[in-house]
Amino acid sequence: MARILLLDSASCRIDEIYLYTMKRWGAEQADAYINGLFNVFAKVATHEVLSRPVPAEFGVSGFFFRYEKHFVYWRYLNSGDIGIVTILHERMHQIGRLMDDFGLKD
């Protein structure tokens, strides 16, 4: 079975999400939200999570699914593993952030 790997951009986003949630709603809620994210990451490889292809107009190759208020973007890596590329809040500008996080912008 494919391993689930967090890419650097996703790791940074998880830190941001945790800190924001902790400041706003407390450590218990922040822990629960991040644990929920990791639980759903584990379901990507087994297709227990409905993922859709990233629309062509975004200019990146990969898939995404929604987890509560966030969109999780992932792709298959050359090794056959699954790379979680980034996690963006529903209110974030998706195209610009995706291009940055997928490494398509200078």
Short mmCIF file of N, CA and C in Angstrom, two decimals:
data_model
loop_
_atom_site.label_atom_id
_atom_site.label_comp_id
_atom_site.label_asym_id
_atom_site.label_seq_id
_atom_site.Cartn_x
_atom_site.Cartn_y
_atom_site.Cartn_z
N MET A 1 0.84 -1.18 0.00
CA MET A 1 0.00 0.00 0.00
C MET A 1 0.88 1.24 0.00
N ALA A 2 0.42 2.26 -0.68
CA ALA A 2 1.17 3.52 -0.77
C ALA A 2 1.25 4.20 0.59
N ARG A 3 2.41 4.79 0.84
CA ARG A 3 2.58 5.59 2.05
C ARG A 3 2.01 6.99 1.80
N ILE A 4 1.60 7.63 2.87
CA ILE A 4 1.12 9.00 2.80
C ILE A 4 2.23 9.89 3.33
N LEU A 5 2.71 10.80 2.50
CA LEU A 5 3.81 11.69 2.88
C LEU A 5 3.33 13.14 2.86
N LEU A 6 3.69 13.89 3.88
CA LEU A 6 3.39 15.32 3.92
C LEU A 6 4.53 16.07 3.25
N LEU A 7 4.21 16.84 2.22
CA LEU A 7 5.22 17.68 1.60
C LEU A 7 5.39 18.94 2.46
N ASP A 8 6.48 19.64 2.25
CA ASP A 8 6.81 20.80 3.10
C ASP A 8 5.68 21.82 3.19
N SER A 9 5.05 22.12 2.07
CA SER A 9 3.98 23.12 2.08
C SER A 9 2.80 22.67 2.93
N ALA A 10 2.47 21.38 2.88
CA ALA A 10 1.37 20.85 3.69
C ALA A 10 1.73 20.88 5.17
N SER A 11 2.97 20.57 5.49
CA SER A 11 3.42 20.60 6.87
C SER A 11 3.30 22.01 7.45
N CYS A 12 3.70 22.99 6.67
CA CYS A 12 3.58 24.40 7.12
C CYS A 12 2.12 24.78 7.33
N ARG A 13 1.25 24.35 6.41
CA ARG A 13 -0.18 24.67 6.54
C ARG A 13 -0.77 24.03 7.79
N ILE A 14 -0.35 22.81 8.10
CA ILE A 14 -0.87 22.14 9.30
C ILE A 14 -0.47 22.93 10.54
N ASP A 15 0.77 23.41 10.57
CA ASP A 15 1.21 24.25 11.69
C ASP A 15 0.35 25.50 11.80
N GLU A 16 0.09 26.15 10.66
CA GLU A 16 -0.73 27.36 10.66
C GLU A 16 -2.15 27.07 11.16
N ILE A 17 -2.72 25.99 10.68
CA ILE A 17 -4.08 25.61 11.08
C ILE A 17 -4.13 25.33 12.57
N TYR A 18 -3.13 24.61 13.06
CA TYR A 18 -3.10 24.28 14.49
C TYR A 18 -3.02 25.55 15.34
N LEU A 19 -2.10 26.44 15.00
CA LEU A 19 -1.92 27.66 15.79
C LEU A 19 -3.16 28.54 15.76
N TYR A 20 -3.75 28.69 14.58
CA TYR A 20 -4.97 29.50 14.47
C TYR A 20 -6.10 28.90 15.31
N THR A 21 -6.29 27.60 15.17
CA THR A 21 -7.37 26.93 15.90
C THR A 21 -7.14 26.99 17.40
N MET A 22 -5.91 26.81 17.81
CA MET A 22 -5.59 26.85 19.24
C MET A 22 -5.87 28.25 19.81
N LYS A 23 -5.47 29.28 19.11
CA LYS A 23 -5.70 30.65 19.58
C LYS A 23 -7.18 30.99 19.62
N ARG A 24 -7.91 30.48 18.65
CA ARG A 24 -9.33 30.83 18.52
C ARG A 24 -10.23 29.96 19.41
N TRP A 25 -9.96 28.64 19.47
CA TRP A 25 -10.87 27.72 20.16
C TRP A 25 -10.20 26.84 21.21
N GLY A 26 -8.89 26.95 21.37
CA GLY A 26 -8.21 26.18 22.40
C GLY A 26 -7.48 24.95 21.87
N ALA A 27 -6.58 24.43 22.72
CA ALA A 27 -5.72 23.31 22.34
C ALA A 27 -6.51 22.03 22.08
N GLU A 28 -7.55 21.80 22.85
CA GLU A 28 -8.32 20.57 22.68
C GLU A 28 -8.96 20.52 21.29
N GLN A 29 -9.53 21.64 20.86
CA GLN A 29 -10.14 21.70 19.53
C GLN A 29 -9.08 21.61 18.44
N ALA A 30 -7.94 22.27 18.65
CA ALA A 30 -6.85 22.22 17.67
C ALA A 30 -6.35 20.78 17.51
N ASP A 31 -6.16 20.08 18.63
CA ASP A 31 -5.74 18.68 18.57
C ASP A 31 -6.75 17.83 17.81
N ALA A 32 -8.02 18.03 18.10
CA ALA A 32 -9.08 17.24 17.46
C ALA A 32 -9.11 17.48 15.95
N TYR A 33 -8.96 18.74 15.55
CA TYR A 33 -9.02 19.07 14.12
C TYR A 33 -7.83 18.45 13.37
N ILE A 34 -6.63 18.60 13.93
CA ILE A 34 -5.44 18.05 13.27
C ILE A 34 -5.48 16.52 13.26
N ASN A 35 -5.92 15.92 14.35
CA ASN A 35 -6.07 14.45 14.37
C ASN A 35 -7.06 14.00 13.31
N GLY A 36 -8.15 14.75 13.14
CA GLY A 36 -9.13 14.44 12.10
C GLY A 36 -8.52 14.51 10.71
N LEU A 37 -7.68 15.52 10.49
CA LEU A 37 -6.99 15.63 9.20
C LEU A 37 -6.12 14.40 8.94
N PHE A 38 -5.33 14.01 9.93
CA PHE A 38 -4.45 12.84 9.74
C PHE A 38 -5.26 11.56 9.55
N ASN A 39 -6.38 11.44 10.21
CA ASN A 39 -7.23 10.26 10.01
C ASN A 39 -7.75 10.20 8.58
N VAL A 40 -8.12 11.34 8.03
CA VAL A 40 -8.64 11.34 6.66
C VAL A 40 -7.50 11.15 5.65
N PHE A 41 -6.30 11.64 5.95
CA PHE A 41 -5.15 11.38 5.06
C PHE A 41 -4.96 9.88 4.87
N ALA A 42 -5.09 9.14 5.94
CA ALA A 42 -4.89 7.68 5.90
C ALA A 42 -5.90 6.99 4.99
N LYS A 43 -7.02 7.64 4.74
CA LYS A 43 -8.07 7.03 3.92
C LYS A 43 -7.92 7.33 2.43
N VAL A 44 -6.97 8.17 2.07
CA VAL A 44 -6.77 8.51 0.65
C VAL A 44 -6.33 7.27 -0.13
N ALA A 45 -5.35 6.55 0.38
CA ALA A 45 -4.80 5.39 -0.33
C ALA A 45 -5.82 4.28 -0.52
N THR A 46 -6.76 4.16 0.40
CA THR A 46 -7.76 3.10 0.31
C THR A 46 -9.04 3.57 -0.39
N HIS A 47 -9.02 4.79 -0.88
CA HIS A 47 -10.15 5.38 -1.61
C HIS A 47 -11.41 5.50 -0.75
N GLU A 48 -11.23 5.58 0.55
CA GLU A 48 -12.36 5.81 1.45
C GLU A 48 -12.75 7.27 1.47
N VAL A 49 -11.93 8.10 0.87
CA VAL A 49 -12.20 9.53 0.75
C VAL A 49 -12.45 9.81 -0.72
N LEU A 50 -13.54 10.48 -1.02
CA LEU A 50 -13.85 10.84 -2.40
C LEU A 50 -12.98 12.00 -2.82
N SER A 51 -12.06 11.74 -3.74
CA SER A 51 -11.17 12.78 -4.26
C SER A 51 -11.55 13.06 -5.71
N ARG A 52 -11.37 14.31 -6.07
CA ARG A 52 -11.64 14.73 -7.44
C ARG A 52 -10.35 15.25 -8.07
N PRO A 53 -10.22 15.15 -9.39
CA PRO A 53 -9.05 15.73 -10.04
C PRO A 53 -9.07 17.26 -9.89
N VAL A 54 -7.90 17.84 -9.73
CA VAL A 54 -7.80 19.29 -9.71
C VAL A 54 -8.21 19.78 -11.10
N PRO A 55 -9.11 20.78 -11.17
CA PRO A 55 -9.54 21.28 -12.48
C PRO A 55 -8.35 21.75 -13.33
N ALA A 56 -8.44 21.52 -14.64
CA ALA A 56 -7.36 21.84 -15.57
C ALA A 56 -6.94 23.30 -15.51
N GLU A 57 -7.88 24.21 -15.25
CA GLU A 57 -7.54 25.63 -15.23
C GLU A 57 -6.59 26.00 -14.09
N PHE A 58 -6.42 25.13 -13.12
CA PHE A 58 -5.47 25.38 -12.04
C PHE A 58 -4.04 25.13 -12.51
N GLY A 59 -3.88 24.35 -13.57
CA GLY A 59 -2.56 24.13 -14.13
C GLY A 59 -1.67 23.19 -13.34
N VAL A 60 -2.25 22.36 -12.49
CA VAL A 60 -1.47 21.40 -11.71
C VAL A 60 -2.10 20.02 -11.86
N SER A 61 -1.28 19.01 -11.68
CA SER A 61 -1.77 17.64 -11.77
C SER A 61 -1.91 17.08 -10.36
N GLY A 62 -3.10 16.69 -10.00
CA GLY A 62 -3.33 16.14 -8.67
C GLY A 62 -4.81 16.00 -8.39
N PHE A 63 -5.11 15.80 -7.13
CA PHE A 63 -6.48 15.55 -6.68
C PHE A 63 -6.76 16.39 -5.44
N PHE A 64 -8.03 16.50 -5.09
CA PHE A 64 -8.38 17.22 -3.88
C PHE A 64 -9.64 16.64 -3.27
N PHE A 65 -9.81 16.90 -1.98
CA PHE A 65 -11.05 16.59 -1.28
C PHE A 65 -11.24 17.63 -0.19
N ARG A 66 -12.43 17.69 0.30
CA ARG A 66 -12.75 18.67 1.34
C ARG A 66 -12.75 17.99 2.70
N TYR A 67 -12.16 18.67 3.66
CA TYR A 67 -12.23 18.25 5.06
C TYR A 67 -12.71 19.47 5.85
N GLU A 68 -13.93 19.43 6.30
CA GLU A 68 -14.55 20.52 7.04
C GLU A 68 -14.38 21.84 6.30
N LYS A 69 -13.58 22.77 6.80
CA LYS A 69 -13.42 24.09 6.17
C LYS A 69 -12.20 24.19 5.26
N HIS A 70 -11.55 23.05 5.00
CA HIS A 70 -10.32 23.06 4.21
C HIS A 70 -10.41 22.13 3.00
N PHE A 71 -9.63 22.48 1.99
CA PHE A 71 -9.44 21.61 0.83
C PHE A 71 -8.04 21.02 0.94
N VAL A 72 -7.95 19.71 0.80
CA VAL A 72 -6.67 18.99 0.86
C VAL A 72 -6.30 18.61 -0.57
N TYR A 73 -5.12 19.04 -1.00
CA TYR A 73 -4.63 18.75 -2.35
C TYR A 73 -3.50 17.73 -2.25
N TRP A 74 -3.56 16.71 -3.11
CA TRP A 74 -2.56 15.65 -3.08
C TRP A 74 -2.27 15.17 -4.49
N ARG A 75 -1.15 14.43 -4.60
CA ARG A 75 -0.79 13.85 -5.90
C ARG A 75 -0.01 12.56 -5.67
N TYR A 76 0.03 11.76 -6.71
CA TYR A 76 0.86 10.57 -6.68
C TYR A 76 2.30 11.00 -6.93
N LEU A 77 3.21 10.49 -6.13
CA LEU A 77 4.63 10.78 -6.29
C LEU A 77 5.25 9.73 -7.22
N ASN A 78 6.44 10.01 -7.73
CA ASN A 78 7.12 9.07 -8.63
C ASN A 78 7.31 7.70 -7.98
N SER A 79 7.43 7.67 -6.68
CA SER A 79 7.63 6.42 -5.94
C SER A 79 6.35 5.58 -5.85
N GLY A 80 5.20 6.18 -6.23
CA GLY A 80 3.92 5.51 -6.08
C GLY A 80 3.23 5.87 -4.77
N ASP A 81 3.95 6.58 -3.90
CA ASP A 81 3.36 7.04 -2.65
C ASP A 81 2.46 8.24 -2.93
N ILE A 82 1.72 8.63 -1.93
CA ILE A 82 0.81 9.76 -2.04
C ILE A 82 1.40 10.93 -1.28
N GLY A 83 1.53 12.06 -1.96
CA GLY A 83 2.05 13.27 -1.33
C GLY A 83 0.93 14.25 -1.06
N ILE A 84 0.76 14.60 0.21
CA ILE A 84 -0.19 15.66 0.56
C ILE A 84 0.55 16.96 0.26
N VAL A 85 0.09 17.69 -0.75
CA VAL A 85 0.80 18.87 -1.23
C VAL A 85 0.50 20.09 -0.38
N THR A 86 -0.78 20.34 -0.14
CA THR A 86 -1.15 21.51 0.63
C THR A 86 -2.56 21.36 1.18
N ILE A 87 -2.89 22.22 2.11
CA ILE A 87 -4.20 22.25 2.73
C ILE A 87 -4.61 23.72 2.76
N LEU A 88 -5.67 24.07 2.07
CA LEU A 88 -6.07 25.46 1.96
C LEU A 88 -7.47 25.67 2.52
N HIS A 89 -7.64 26.75 3.27
CA HIS A 89 -8.95 27.10 3.80
C HIS A 89 -9.87 27.45 2.64
N GLU A 90 -11.14 27.19 2.80
CA GLU A 90 -12.11 27.43 1.74
C GLU A 90 -12.13 28.88 1.27
N ARG A 91 -11.71 29.81 2.09
CA ARG A 91 -11.73 31.23 1.72
C ARG A 91 -10.44 31.71 1.09
N MET A 92 -9.41 30.86 1.02
CA MET A 92 -8.14 31.26 0.42
C MET A 92 -8.26 31.29 -1.09
N HIS A 93 -7.45 32.14 -1.71
CA HIS A 93 -7.36 32.17 -3.18
C HIS A 93 -6.66 30.90 -3.63
N GLN A 94 -7.40 29.99 -4.19
CA GLN A 94 -6.90 28.64 -4.47
C GLN A 94 -5.84 28.59 -5.58
N ILE A 95 -6.06 29.26 -6.70
CA ILE A 95 -5.16 29.10 -7.85
C ILE A 95 -3.74 29.55 -7.53
N GLY A 96 -3.59 30.75 -7.00
CA GLY A 96 -2.25 31.26 -6.69
C GLY A 96 -1.53 30.41 -5.67
N ARG A 97 -2.22 30.02 -4.63
CA ARG A 97 -1.60 29.20 -3.58
C ARG A 97 -1.23 27.82 -4.11
N LEU A 98 -2.10 27.25 -4.94
CA LEU A 98 -1.79 25.93 -5.50
C LEU A 98 -0.53 25.98 -6.36
N MET A 99 -0.46 26.99 -7.21
CA MET A 99 0.73 27.09 -8.07
C MET A 99 1.99 27.22 -7.23
N ASP A 100 1.93 28.00 -6.14
CA ASP A 100 3.08 28.12 -5.24
C ASP A 100 3.42 26.76 -4.62
N ASP A 101 2.42 26.12 -4.05
CA ASP A 101 2.64 24.90 -3.29
C ASP A 101 2.99 23.69 -4.17
N PHE A 102 2.54 23.72 -5.42
CA PHE A 102 2.92 22.65 -6.34
C PHE A 102 4.26 22.97 -7.02
N GLY A 103 4.84 24.12 -6.69
CA GLY A 103 6.16 24.51 -7.22
C GLY A 103 6.12 25.00 -8.64
N LEU A 104 5.03 25.63 -9.05
CA LEU A 104 4.91 26.09 -10.44
C LEU A 104 5.09 27.59 -10.60
N LYS A 105 5.38 28.29 -9.53
CA LYS A 105 5.64 29.74 -9.60
C LYS A 105 7.06 30.01 -9.16
N ASP A 106 7.64 31.04 -9.73
CA ASP A 106 9.00 31.43 -9.31
C ASP A 106 8.94 32.20 -8.02
#
